[in-house]
Amino acid sequence: MNKNMLYRSIPKVDVLLEDEGIQQTIGQYSRDAVMECIRIETDRLRSFIAGCEEEGKAVEQIDRLVPSIIRTAEKMHTPNMKKVINGTGTILHTNLGRAPIAREHMEKAAELVCGYSNLEYNLEQGKRGERYSHFEELLCKITGAEAAMAVNNNASSVLLILSSLAKGGEVIVSRGELIEIGGKFRIPDVMEQSGASLVEVGTTNKTHYSDYEEHITEDTKALLKVHTSNYRIVGFTESVSIEELVPLAREREIPVIEDLGSGVLIDLSKYGLSYEPTVQESIAKGADVVCFSGDKLFGGPQAGIIIGRKKYIDKMKKNQLTRALRIDKFTAAALELALQEYLSEETAIQNIPVLRMITESLDEAAKRARSLARTIRGAGAAAKVDVVSCESQIGGGSLPLERIPSMAVAIRPENMRVPELEARMHSLPVPIIPRTIHDAVMLDIRTIENEDFKLIAAELQELMDAEK
């Protein structure tokens, strides 16, 4: 095997540039971009030849040089983040972007963010305005709070609240509420960054009113309640409610802060789920400041929403951290659009994807699953396709024990093993993320939109028929 001959047989750059396919690629992208791809692929080819011991394989790679250059150029100009189809049944799937935003909201937001807007301009007064003004009144109307604002996520909310109200002082919190919110970010660590000192009271499973009362000193700046939305302690437990803490805090002239985490605005127990305290209830019970996530049960964009008494919210708006943590124009627009849906519970359930998925009846799920199964069979995919019962989950650290009866399409391929099919589904032009149970690929219908049925069927048909 003469490797020097193989190296010399690699087409020169000027020859490659004359290739029709390369010329079309230059026209689609740019000469500089294609030149970079030529360098990448020729270097890769030389490395392959250096380690190759079979001349035939080396020649094959040389013959594939032009297609490889074109593919590399296409990949370079294709966004890495792409739409995926969530067939897992996990509604708030953190790895898949949590709450999907309504298409109608995205279309309206696009009109605002693709050009100029009155993000921080008061049109009536003709002068600088406040970006929170677009949704603050809505938040107050829906929750009963005096004032509101938003930052870029709920960890930021906690950081800003404590930095504004308790920096240099102490904040009392129950040991049973010192949660980790994901990615190894923990409430005690966030508190430390805020400049407030953490005072832990009670035990993991039991905290009493006296634990708070006995630890309040002249350095205490706030009492903090953290709703354990991402886990449950059951059995021999006790905790202190907001109603009990408020009189104690009022007497000492310190605020009660509640981090609700998921931030639900509708009582989901009427739809068959476990009771989850609503934001409105927290305000009604006397919490001075409440924060929650925008992209969990609220069903909107990633944000940390803060509501409460005006004197405290005003302090946060003036904090220098607010500029570092502030939301952008897309988030402001998406929050306003989502909040408008909450003016009517019926409208919110219908138009906010997360709520629609959570509240979908089993009968409707079965009907849609049968429709998807028919569509896949009709496309002629080489597989056995059945409709089966399954369970969905909320996900995203919300209602961790909750399981929702659902229906799924079970796919058992004829020409490949199930693990191979699952892996290949991840590499489709529009990746499909399923789960596997009982030697079948499962697509839980609860997290799949009707508009994607034909796409799913076409992709699966092409994928499985390629193995015939």
XYZ file of C-alpha atoms in Angstrom, residues 3 8 27 51 160 164 178 191 198 204 243 247 279 319 327 339 376 424 426:
19
model
C 0.407 5.966 1.047
C -1.021 12.683 -4.106
C -23.386 29.984 -4.152
C -4.070 5.287 10.034
C -32.492 39.382 43.827
C -32.562 43.536 48.105
C -33.224 23.620 51.683
C -28.568 32.635 49.517
C -28.711 31.436 56.260
C -35.459 17.600 57.776
C -50.655 31.891 57.831
C -48.331 37.367 62.290
C -49.771 31.833 43.648
C -31.144 47.020 42.955
C -35.502 39.771 30.966
C -50.893 36.190 31.226
C -47.938 5.447 10.916
C -31.699 6.322 14.961
C -32.508 10.742 17.689
